Structures are given as C-alpha cells and as structure tokens.
Coordinates of C-alpha atoms in Angstrom, one line a residue:
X1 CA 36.6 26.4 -0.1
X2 CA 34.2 23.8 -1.4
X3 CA 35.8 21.1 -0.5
X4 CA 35.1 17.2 -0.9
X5 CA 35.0 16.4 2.6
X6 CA 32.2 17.3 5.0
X7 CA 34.4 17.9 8.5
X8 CA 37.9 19.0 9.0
X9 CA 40.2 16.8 11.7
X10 CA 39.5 19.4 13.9
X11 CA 35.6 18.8 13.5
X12 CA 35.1 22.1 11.5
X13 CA 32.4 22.1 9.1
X14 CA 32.6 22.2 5.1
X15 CA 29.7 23.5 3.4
X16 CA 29.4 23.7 -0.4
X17 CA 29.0 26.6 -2.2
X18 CA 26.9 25.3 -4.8
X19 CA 25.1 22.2 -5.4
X20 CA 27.0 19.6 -7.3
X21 CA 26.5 15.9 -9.1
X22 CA 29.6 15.1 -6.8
X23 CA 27.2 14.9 -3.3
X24 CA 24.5 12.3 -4.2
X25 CA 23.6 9.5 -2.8
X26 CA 21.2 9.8 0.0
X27 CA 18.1 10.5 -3.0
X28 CA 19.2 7.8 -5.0
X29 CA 19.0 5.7 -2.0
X30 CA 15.6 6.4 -0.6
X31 CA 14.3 5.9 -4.4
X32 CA 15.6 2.7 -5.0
X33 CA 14.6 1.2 -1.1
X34 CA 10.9 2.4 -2.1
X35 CA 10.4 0.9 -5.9
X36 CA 10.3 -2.5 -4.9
X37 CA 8.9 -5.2 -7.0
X38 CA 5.1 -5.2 -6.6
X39 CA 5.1 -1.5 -7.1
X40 CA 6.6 -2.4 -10.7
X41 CA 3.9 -4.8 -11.4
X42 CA 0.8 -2.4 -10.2
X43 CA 2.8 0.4 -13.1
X44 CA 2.5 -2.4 -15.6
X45 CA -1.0 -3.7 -15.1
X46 CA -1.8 -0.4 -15.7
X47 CA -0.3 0.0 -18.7
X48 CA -1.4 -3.6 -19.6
X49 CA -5.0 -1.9 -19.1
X50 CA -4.8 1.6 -20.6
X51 CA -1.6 1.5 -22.4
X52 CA 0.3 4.7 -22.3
X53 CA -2.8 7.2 -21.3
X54 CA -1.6 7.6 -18.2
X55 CA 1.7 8.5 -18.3
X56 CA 1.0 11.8 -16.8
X57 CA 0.1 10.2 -13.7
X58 CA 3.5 8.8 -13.4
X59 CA 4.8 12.2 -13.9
X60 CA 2.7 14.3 -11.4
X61 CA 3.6 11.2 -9.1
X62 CA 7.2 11.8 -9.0
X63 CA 6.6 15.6 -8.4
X64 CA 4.5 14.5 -5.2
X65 CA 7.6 12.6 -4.0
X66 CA 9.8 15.5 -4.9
X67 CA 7.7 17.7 -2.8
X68 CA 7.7 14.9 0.2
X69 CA 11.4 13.9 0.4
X70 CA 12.1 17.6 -0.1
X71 CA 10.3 18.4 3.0
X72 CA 11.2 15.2 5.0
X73 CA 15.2 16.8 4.0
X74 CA 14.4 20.5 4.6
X75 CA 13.2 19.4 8.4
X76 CA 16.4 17.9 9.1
X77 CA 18.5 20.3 8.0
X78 CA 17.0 23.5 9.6
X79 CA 16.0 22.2 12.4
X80 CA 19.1 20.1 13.2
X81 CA 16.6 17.3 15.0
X82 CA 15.3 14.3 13.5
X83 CA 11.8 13.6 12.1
X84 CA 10.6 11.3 15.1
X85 CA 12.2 14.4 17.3
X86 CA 9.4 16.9 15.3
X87 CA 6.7 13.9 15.7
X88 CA 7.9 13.6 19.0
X89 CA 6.8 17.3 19.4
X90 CA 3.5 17.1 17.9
X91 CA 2.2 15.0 21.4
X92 CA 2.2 11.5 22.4
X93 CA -0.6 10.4 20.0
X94 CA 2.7 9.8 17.3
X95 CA 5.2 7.7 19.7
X96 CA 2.2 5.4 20.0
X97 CA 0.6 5.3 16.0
X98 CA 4.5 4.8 15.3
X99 CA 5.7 2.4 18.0
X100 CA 2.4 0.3 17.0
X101 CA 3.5 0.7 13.3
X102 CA 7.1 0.0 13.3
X103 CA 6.4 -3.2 15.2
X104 CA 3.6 -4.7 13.2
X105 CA 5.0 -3.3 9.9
X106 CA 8.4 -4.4 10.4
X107 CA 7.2 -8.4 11.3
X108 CA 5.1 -8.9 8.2
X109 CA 7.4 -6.6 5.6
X110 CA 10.6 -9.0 6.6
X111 CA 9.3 -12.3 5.3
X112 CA 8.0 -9.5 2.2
X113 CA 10.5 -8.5 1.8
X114 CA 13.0 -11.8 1.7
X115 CA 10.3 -13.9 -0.5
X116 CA 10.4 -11.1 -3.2
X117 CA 14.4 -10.8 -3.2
X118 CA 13.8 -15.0 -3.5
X119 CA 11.9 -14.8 -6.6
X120 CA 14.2 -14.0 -8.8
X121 CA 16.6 -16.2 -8.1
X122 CA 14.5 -19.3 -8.2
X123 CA 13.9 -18.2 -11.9
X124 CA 17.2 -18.1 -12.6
X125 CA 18.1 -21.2 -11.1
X126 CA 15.0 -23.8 -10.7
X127 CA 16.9 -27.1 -10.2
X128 CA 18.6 -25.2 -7.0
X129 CA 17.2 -24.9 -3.6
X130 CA 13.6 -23.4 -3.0
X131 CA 12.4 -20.0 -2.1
X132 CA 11.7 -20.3 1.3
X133 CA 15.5 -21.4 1.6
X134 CA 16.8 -18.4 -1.0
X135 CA 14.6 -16.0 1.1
X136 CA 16.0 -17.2 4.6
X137 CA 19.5 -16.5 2.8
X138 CA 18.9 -13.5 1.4
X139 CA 17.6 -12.0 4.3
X140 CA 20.8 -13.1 6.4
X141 CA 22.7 -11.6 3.5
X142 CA 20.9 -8.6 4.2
X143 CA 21.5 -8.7 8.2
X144 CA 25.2 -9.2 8.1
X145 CA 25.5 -6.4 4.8
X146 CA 23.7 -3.6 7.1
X147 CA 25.3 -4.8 10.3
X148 CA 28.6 -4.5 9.4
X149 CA 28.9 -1.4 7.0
X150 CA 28.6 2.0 7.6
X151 CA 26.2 4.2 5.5
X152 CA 29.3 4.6 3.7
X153 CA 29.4 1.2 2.4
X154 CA 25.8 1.0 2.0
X155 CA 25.2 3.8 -0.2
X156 CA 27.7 2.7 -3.0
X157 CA 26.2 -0.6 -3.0
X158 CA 22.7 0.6 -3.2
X159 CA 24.3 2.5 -6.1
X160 CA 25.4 -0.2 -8.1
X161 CA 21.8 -1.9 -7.6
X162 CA 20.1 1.3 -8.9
X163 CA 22.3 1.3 -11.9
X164 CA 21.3 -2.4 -12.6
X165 CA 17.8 -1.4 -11.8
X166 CA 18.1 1.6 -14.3
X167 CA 20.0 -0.3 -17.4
X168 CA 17.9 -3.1 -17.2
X169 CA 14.3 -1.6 -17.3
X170 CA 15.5 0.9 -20.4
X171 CA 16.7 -1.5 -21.8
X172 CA 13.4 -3.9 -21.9
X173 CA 11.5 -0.6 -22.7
X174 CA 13.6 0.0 -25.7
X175 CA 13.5 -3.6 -26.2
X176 CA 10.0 -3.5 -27.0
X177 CA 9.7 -0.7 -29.6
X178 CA 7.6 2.5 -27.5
X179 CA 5.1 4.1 -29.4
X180 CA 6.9 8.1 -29.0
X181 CA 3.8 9.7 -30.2
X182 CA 1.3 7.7 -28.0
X183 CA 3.8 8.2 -25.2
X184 CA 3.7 12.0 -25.8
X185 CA 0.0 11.9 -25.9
X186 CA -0.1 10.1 -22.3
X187 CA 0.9 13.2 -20.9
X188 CA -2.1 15.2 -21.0
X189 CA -4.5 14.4 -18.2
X190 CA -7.3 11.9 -19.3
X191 CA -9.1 9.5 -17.4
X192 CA -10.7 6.6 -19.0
X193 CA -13.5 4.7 -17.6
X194 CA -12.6 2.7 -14.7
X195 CA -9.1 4.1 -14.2
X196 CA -9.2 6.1 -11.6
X197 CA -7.7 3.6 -8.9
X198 CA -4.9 2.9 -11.1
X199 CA -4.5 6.5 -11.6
X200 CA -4.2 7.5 -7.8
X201 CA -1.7 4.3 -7.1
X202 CA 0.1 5.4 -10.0
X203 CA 0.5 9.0 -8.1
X204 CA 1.1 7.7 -4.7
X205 CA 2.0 4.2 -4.9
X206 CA 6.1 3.9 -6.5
X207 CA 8.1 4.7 -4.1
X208 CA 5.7 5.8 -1.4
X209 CA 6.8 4.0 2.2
X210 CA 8.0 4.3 4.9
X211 CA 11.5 4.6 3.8
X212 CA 10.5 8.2 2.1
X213 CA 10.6 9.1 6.3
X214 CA 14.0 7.7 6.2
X215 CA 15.2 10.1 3.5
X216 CA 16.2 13.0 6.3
X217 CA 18.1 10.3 8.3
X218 CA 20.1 9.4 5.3
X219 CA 20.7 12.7 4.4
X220 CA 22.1 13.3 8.1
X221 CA 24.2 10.0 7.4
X222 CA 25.9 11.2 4.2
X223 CA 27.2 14.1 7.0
X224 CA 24.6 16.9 5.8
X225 CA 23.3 18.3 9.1
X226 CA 23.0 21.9 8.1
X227 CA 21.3 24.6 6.1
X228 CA 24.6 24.9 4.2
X229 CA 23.4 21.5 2.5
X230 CA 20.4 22.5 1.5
X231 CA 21.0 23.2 -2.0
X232 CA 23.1 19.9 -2.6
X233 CA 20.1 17.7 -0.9
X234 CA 17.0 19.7 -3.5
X235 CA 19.8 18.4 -6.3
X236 CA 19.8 15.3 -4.9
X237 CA 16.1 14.7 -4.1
X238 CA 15.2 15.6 -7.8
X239 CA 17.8 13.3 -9.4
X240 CA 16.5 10.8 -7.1
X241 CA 12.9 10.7 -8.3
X242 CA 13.4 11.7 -11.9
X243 CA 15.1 8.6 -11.8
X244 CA 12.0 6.8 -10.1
X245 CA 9.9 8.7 -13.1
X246 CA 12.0 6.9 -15.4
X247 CA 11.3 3.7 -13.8
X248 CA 7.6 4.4 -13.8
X249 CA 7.8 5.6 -17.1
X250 CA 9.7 2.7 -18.6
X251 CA 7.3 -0.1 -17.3
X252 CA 4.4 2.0 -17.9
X253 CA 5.8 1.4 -21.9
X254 CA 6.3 -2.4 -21.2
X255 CA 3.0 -2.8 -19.8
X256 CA 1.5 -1.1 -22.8
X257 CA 3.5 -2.3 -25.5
X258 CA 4.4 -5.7 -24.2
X259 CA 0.9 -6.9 -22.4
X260 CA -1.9 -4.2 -23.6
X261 CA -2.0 -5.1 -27.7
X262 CA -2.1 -8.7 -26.6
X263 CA -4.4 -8.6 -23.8
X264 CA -2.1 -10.6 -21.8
X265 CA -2.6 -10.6 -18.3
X266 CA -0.6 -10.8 -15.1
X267 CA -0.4 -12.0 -11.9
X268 CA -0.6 -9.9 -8.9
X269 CA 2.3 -8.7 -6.1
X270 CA 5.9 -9.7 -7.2
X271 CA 5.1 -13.0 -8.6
X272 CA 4.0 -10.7 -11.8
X273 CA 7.3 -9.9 -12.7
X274 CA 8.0 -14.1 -13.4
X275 CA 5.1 -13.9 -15.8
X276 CA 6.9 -10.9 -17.4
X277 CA 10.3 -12.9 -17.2
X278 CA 8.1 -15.7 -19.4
X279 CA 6.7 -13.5 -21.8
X280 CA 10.0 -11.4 -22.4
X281 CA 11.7 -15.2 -23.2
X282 CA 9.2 -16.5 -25.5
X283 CA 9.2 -12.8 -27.1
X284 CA 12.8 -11.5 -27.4
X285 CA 14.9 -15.2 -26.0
X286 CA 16.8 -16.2 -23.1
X287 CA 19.1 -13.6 -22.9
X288 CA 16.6 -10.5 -22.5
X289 CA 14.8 -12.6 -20.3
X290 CA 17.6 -13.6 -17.6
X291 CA 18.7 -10.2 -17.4
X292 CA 15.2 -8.6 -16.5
X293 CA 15.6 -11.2 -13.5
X294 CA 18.8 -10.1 -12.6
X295 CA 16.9 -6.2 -12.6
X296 CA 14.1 -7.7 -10.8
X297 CA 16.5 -8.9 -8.3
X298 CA 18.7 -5.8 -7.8
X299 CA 14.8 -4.1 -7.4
X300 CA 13.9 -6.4 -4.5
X301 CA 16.8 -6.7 -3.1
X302 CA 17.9 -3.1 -3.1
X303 CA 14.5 -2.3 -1.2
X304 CA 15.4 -5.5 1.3
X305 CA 18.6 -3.6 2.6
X306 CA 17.3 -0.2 2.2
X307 CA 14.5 -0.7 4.6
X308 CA 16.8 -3.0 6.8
X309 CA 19.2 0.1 7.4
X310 CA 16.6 3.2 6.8
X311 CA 13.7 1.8 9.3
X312 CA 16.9 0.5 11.9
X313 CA 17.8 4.4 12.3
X314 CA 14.6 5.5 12.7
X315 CA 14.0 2.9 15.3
X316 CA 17.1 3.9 16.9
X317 CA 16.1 7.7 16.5
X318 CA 12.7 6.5 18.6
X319 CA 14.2 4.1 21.1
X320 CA 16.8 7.2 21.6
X321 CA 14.1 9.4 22.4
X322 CA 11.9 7.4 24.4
X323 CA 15.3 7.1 27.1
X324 CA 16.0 10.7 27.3
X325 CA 11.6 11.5 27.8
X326 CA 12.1 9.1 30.7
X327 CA 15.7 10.4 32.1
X328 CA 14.1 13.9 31.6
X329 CA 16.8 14.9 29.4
X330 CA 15.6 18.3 27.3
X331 CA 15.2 18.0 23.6
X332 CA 18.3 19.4 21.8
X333 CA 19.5 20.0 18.1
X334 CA 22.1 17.5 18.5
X335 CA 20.5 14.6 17.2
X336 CA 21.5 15.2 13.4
X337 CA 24.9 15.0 14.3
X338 CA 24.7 11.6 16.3
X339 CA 23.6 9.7 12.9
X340 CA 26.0 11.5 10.9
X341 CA 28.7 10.8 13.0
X342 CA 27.4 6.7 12.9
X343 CA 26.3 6.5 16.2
X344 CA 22.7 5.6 15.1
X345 CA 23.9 2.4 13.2
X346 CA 26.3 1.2 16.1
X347 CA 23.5 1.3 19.0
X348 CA 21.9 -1.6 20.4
X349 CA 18.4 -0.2 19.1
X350 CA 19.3 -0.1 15.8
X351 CA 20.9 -3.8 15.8
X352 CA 17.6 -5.1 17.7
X353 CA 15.5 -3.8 15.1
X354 CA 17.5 -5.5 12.0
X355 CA 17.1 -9.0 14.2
X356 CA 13.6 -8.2 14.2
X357 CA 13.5 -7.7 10.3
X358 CA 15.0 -10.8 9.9
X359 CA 14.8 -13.6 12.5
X360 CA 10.9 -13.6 13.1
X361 CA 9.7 -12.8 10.1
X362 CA 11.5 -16.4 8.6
X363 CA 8.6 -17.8 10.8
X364 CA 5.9 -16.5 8.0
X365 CA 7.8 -17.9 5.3
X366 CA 7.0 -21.9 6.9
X367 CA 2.7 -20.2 7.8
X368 CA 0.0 -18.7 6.7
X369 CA -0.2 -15.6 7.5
X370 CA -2.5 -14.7 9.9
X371 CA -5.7 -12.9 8.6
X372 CA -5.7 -10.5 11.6
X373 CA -1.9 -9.4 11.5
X374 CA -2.1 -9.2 7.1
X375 CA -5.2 -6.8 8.1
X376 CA -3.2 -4.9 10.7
X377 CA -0.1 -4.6 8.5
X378 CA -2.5 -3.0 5.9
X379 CA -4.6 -0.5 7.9
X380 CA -1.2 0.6 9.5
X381 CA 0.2 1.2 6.3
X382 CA -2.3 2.7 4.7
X383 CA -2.6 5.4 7.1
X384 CA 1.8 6.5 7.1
X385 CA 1.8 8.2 3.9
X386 CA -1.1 10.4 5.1
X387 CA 0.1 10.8 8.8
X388 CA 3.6 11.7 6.8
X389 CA 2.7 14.4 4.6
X390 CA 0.2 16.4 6.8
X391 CA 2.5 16.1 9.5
X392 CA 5.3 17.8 7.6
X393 CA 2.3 20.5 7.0
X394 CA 2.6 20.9 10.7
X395 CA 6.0 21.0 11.8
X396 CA 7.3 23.0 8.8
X397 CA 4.6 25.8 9.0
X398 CA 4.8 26.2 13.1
X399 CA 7.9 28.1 15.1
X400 CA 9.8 24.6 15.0
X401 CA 11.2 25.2 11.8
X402 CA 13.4 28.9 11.1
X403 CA 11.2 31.0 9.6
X404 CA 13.1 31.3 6.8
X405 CA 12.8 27.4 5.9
X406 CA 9.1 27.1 6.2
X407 CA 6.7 26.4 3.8
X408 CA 6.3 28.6 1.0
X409 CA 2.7 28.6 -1.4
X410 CA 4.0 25.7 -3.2
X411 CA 5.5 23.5 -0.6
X412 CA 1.8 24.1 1.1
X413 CA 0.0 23.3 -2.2
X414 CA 1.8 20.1 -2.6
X415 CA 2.2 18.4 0.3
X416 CA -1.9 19.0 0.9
X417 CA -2.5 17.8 -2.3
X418 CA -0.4 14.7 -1.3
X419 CA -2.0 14.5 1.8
X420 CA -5.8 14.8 0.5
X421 CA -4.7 12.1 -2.1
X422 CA -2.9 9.4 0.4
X423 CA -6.2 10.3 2.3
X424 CA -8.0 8.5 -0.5
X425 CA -5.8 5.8 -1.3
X426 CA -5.5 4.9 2.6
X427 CA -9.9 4.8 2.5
X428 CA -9.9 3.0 -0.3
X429 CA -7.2 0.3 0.7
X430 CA -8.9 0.0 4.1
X431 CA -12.0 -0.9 2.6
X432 CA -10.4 -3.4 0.5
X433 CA -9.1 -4.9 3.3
X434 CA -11.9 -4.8 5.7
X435 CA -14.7 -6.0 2.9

C-alpha cells in the first residue's frame, strides 16, 4: 500500500506508487537555501535595466536547475551512495578541489551569510542594537536551530520561511501593477545591447550553490533512498524550482515596474534590498514596506540555516569517507541509509563543521576582509557549479549508475548546456575578480 510512512517497525521499506503533493519537502528546501538575498537584487537590477525583456532567461534558468537537482536526486537514489561517494570515484583530484572549497567557502559565507540575515532586522528596528550584534545572534540562532533538530524539524521550518518568502514577493509584484502584455512579450528570446551578463546570471545565478549538491542528501534525509522514490523526488524537484521561477519572475516585475520607468538605481549585494525597502515606503507606506523586510528576512535567513545543515552533511559525507579510505574499508551502497536514518546530523563532523560556520566567521564581521581570502572564496566558487554539472555528466553516463537510470538525450543536452554556461560565468567572474 502507499502508505504515509517511509519504514515499517520492522525496518521494511514503503514505496509510493505514484508521486504525490503529500512527499515534498526536500525541493522546496534546496530552493529556498539557494535564493538568498543578493541573488534577488542581481534579478532586480536587471529588470531595473531592461525591464521585463528578459523574462525568458528566468524561465530557461529554472529549467537548468530542474535538470541539475534532478540529476544530483537521480544519483542518490540509484546508486544508493552519496554524491561525495561518486566524486570520491572520479579520483583524488575532487577530495582535494572539495576539501580546499568547503574550507575556504564555508569561512567567508558564515559572516555572509549572518550580516545579510542582520539587515533586515536593523531596518525594522534602527534604535535597537547594530548589525554586527543582530548578525552574531542570528548566526547562534542558526547553530543551536540545526544542532538540535532533525531534518524533520528543519524542513517544516524552512517551509514556513518559503511561504513568507513566496506571499511576500507576489504580493509586492502585484503591488506594483505588472505590465501582462510586456511580461508575455519577455518571453521570447531577445538580447538587448549590453545584456548578455545579466542574461547568463539570470540563467545560472538564483539558486545556483553549493546547496543545489546538497539536494541528494536531503532527499536521503526525508528517508528516500531508493529508486521506488524516484517519481515523488522529479515532483518535488519541479515544484521546487517553479517556485524559484516565481521568485525570479516576481522581482524581475518589481525591478521593471518599480525601478526601470524611474531610472532608479540600486545598491549592490544585499544592502539593495534596504534601498528597495525605501522606495516601496515612500511609494505604497509603511506597511508594504515592513513586510518586504520581514520577506527579505525569511530570504536570508532561510538560506543561513539551509546551508548550515545542507553543507554540515556533506561535510560529514566527506569526513565519513576520508576514515573508511584510510581504515581500507570498501565503498558500499549503505551510505544513503546512514543520513536517512540521522546519523549524518548526529556525528562529530557534522557538528564541527556548523562551529566552523558560525564561530570564526564572527571574526569578519569586527575586519576587513582580507583581499586574498575574498579572491579565494570567489575563484573557488566560481568553479563548483561547473565542477557540479559536468561531473554529474560523468557519473551518470559511466557503469556507476544502473543502466536504466542513466542519462537519456535530454538529461545529456541539459546538463552540458549548464555546464558550457557555468563555464562562462565562472571565466567571467574570475576575471572580475582577478582585474
């Protein structure tokens, strides 16, 4: 029978017999840890530049995500092993790119991270304490949240944040009065003169991190850890990044409608979003205004835990394997099972790495960051998204996978288009860094 649950007492499994609304969670999860704040500001600068023309760049984005998480999920329920386990395979070159990665990327994302969650709330409250203070506290917030709940926990609460998320950026786009008929038109392909950045970071940049890695560990967590699943977890991906599309979609109509007829420009990164806060009060009043901070806060905040717990398991997946390549112990198709059943989120590894996330990054919040390690952080990002998707090329065309789970045309098609395109955004970011 298709039952609710995912294991009898005996440890028997349950597998659905048909995809249902009922199962998701793990999508909706690995969508709202990757929209974070500055991704919402880069979707309206481009619509403060070229107002709704590209909308279908938003659109073909959140196929290319569909097409990533999809394979990132497919991996871990065929194979029964974990993504680090396939990089694992690929040879040593991808314990070191990661282990240098996770390190660097980890120290300079935390303070990130906790300074955009801060924002917000300083808006909302001026005459209170600072943001360096509201960013030490909401990164403790976000240590003791993940520490002491179970993906469980976690995923209703990243639930409620999404919801916020979603109600509150409709909301300002209806707010504002969208243009149907120039929204419509957005959606064939144009490119205007000097768009084509924004065009390729509108593809590849909302919701593209890290934690799109992290969607086959969540997946595992919900207790999917079988082909059985695999119907339920396509349902769940799409949901998942229509909703992103939404998102995109929705501040793509601010941008244009709020900031492109007046020519009104805004800041960069996260702070953005507070000159949107300013414009939306002196526009529509106080009220419109305070609640597009409390959506800017369930945004930053939302992608604050979801990378504390997301990146901790994969850490713990990598820390796990590095003991058993030194004990000798074989690779087996086990692994799935150990983060379903929580063992992941009670190991010391995973613990380490959320003290990491937290304690030293507090230290960037009082400095400067250092030009070297802001360089580092960027080269090292740039290149994941590419190492992701033409590494899921790999495994899921080669005899690790079932036969009958590998790539088909389509999967092939996309995830090299993704690849060629991350390619060009990781060139192109480099430079930017490096000149």
């Amino acid at each position: 029978m298709a039952g609710t649950t995912e294991h009898s007492a005996d440890g028997a499994r349950f597998e659905p017999r048909t995809s249902s609304w009922k199962y998701i969670g793990p999508g909706i999860v690995v969508a709202a840890t990757g929209v974070g704040a500055g991704d919402l500001v880069a979707t309206l600068i481009a619509g403060s530049k070229f107002g709704y023309t590209l909308m279908w760049a938003a659109v073909i984005g959140c196929v290319v995500k569909i097409s990533l998480a999809e394979a990132c999920g497919r991996w871990h329920l065929a194979t029964g092993r974990t993504l680090f386990e396939g990089w694992r395979s690929l040879g040593k070159w991808t314990t070191v790119y990661f282990a240098i990665y996770v390190v660097v990327w980890g120290f300079v994302y935390g303070a990130t991270a906790m300074s955009s969650s801060a924002l917000p709330i300083v808006a909302l409250w001026p005459d209170g304490p600072g943001l360096k203070t509201w960013a030490v506290i909401t990164g403790l917030i976000g240590l003791v949240f993940v520490w002491f709940n179970r993906y469980a926990v976690f995923e209703k609460v990243m639930t409620v944040l999404v919801g916020i998320m979603f109600m509150v950026v409709v909301y300002v786009a209806i707010r504002v009065t969208p243009d149907i008929g120039a929204t419509f038109a957005g959606l064939v392909p144009v490119l205007p003169d000097g768009s084509l950045l924004y065009t390729l970071g509108l593809i590849g940049g909302v919701g593209g991190t890290i934690t799109m890695a992290a969607y086959g560990y969540w997946v595992n967590a919900k207790g999917w850890t079988n082909t059985g699943w695999m119907k339920v977890m396509r349902l769940d991906n799409r949901v998942a990044y229509i909703t992103t599309g939404i998102f995109v979609v929705a501040m793509l109509i601010v941008g244009a409608e709020l900031l492109h007829a007046s020519d009104i420009a805004l800041t960069k990164g996260d702070r953005g979003l507070i000159d949107l806060g300013v414009i939306l009060e002196d526009k529509y009043g106080v009220v419109t205004a305070k609640l597009f901070l409390v959506g800017f806060f369930a945004t930053s905040f939302s992608s604050l835990i979801g990378v504390w717990h997301g990146v901790s398991l994969m850490f713990a997946d990598f820390v796990e394997r590095l003991r058993r390549d030194r004990k000798g112990v074989p690779t087996d198709a086990g692994t799935a099972w150990e983060v379903a059943a929580g063992e992941k989120e009670r190991s010391p590894a995973f613990r380490a790495y959320l003290l990491w996330l937290t304690f030293p990054p507090i230290a960037l919040l009082f400095l400067d960051q250092p030009f070297g390690l802001v360089v580092a952080y960027g080269v090292l990002g740039a290149f994941f998204m590419p190492f992701l998707a033409l590494t899921l090329i790999w495994l899921l065309n080669s005899s690790r996978t079932p036969a009958e789970w590998r790539n088909g045309v389509l999967s092939n098609v996309m995830l090299a288009s993704a690849g060629l395109l991350f390619i060009v955004l990781c060139v192109q970011q480099v430079r930017e860094l490096l000149w």
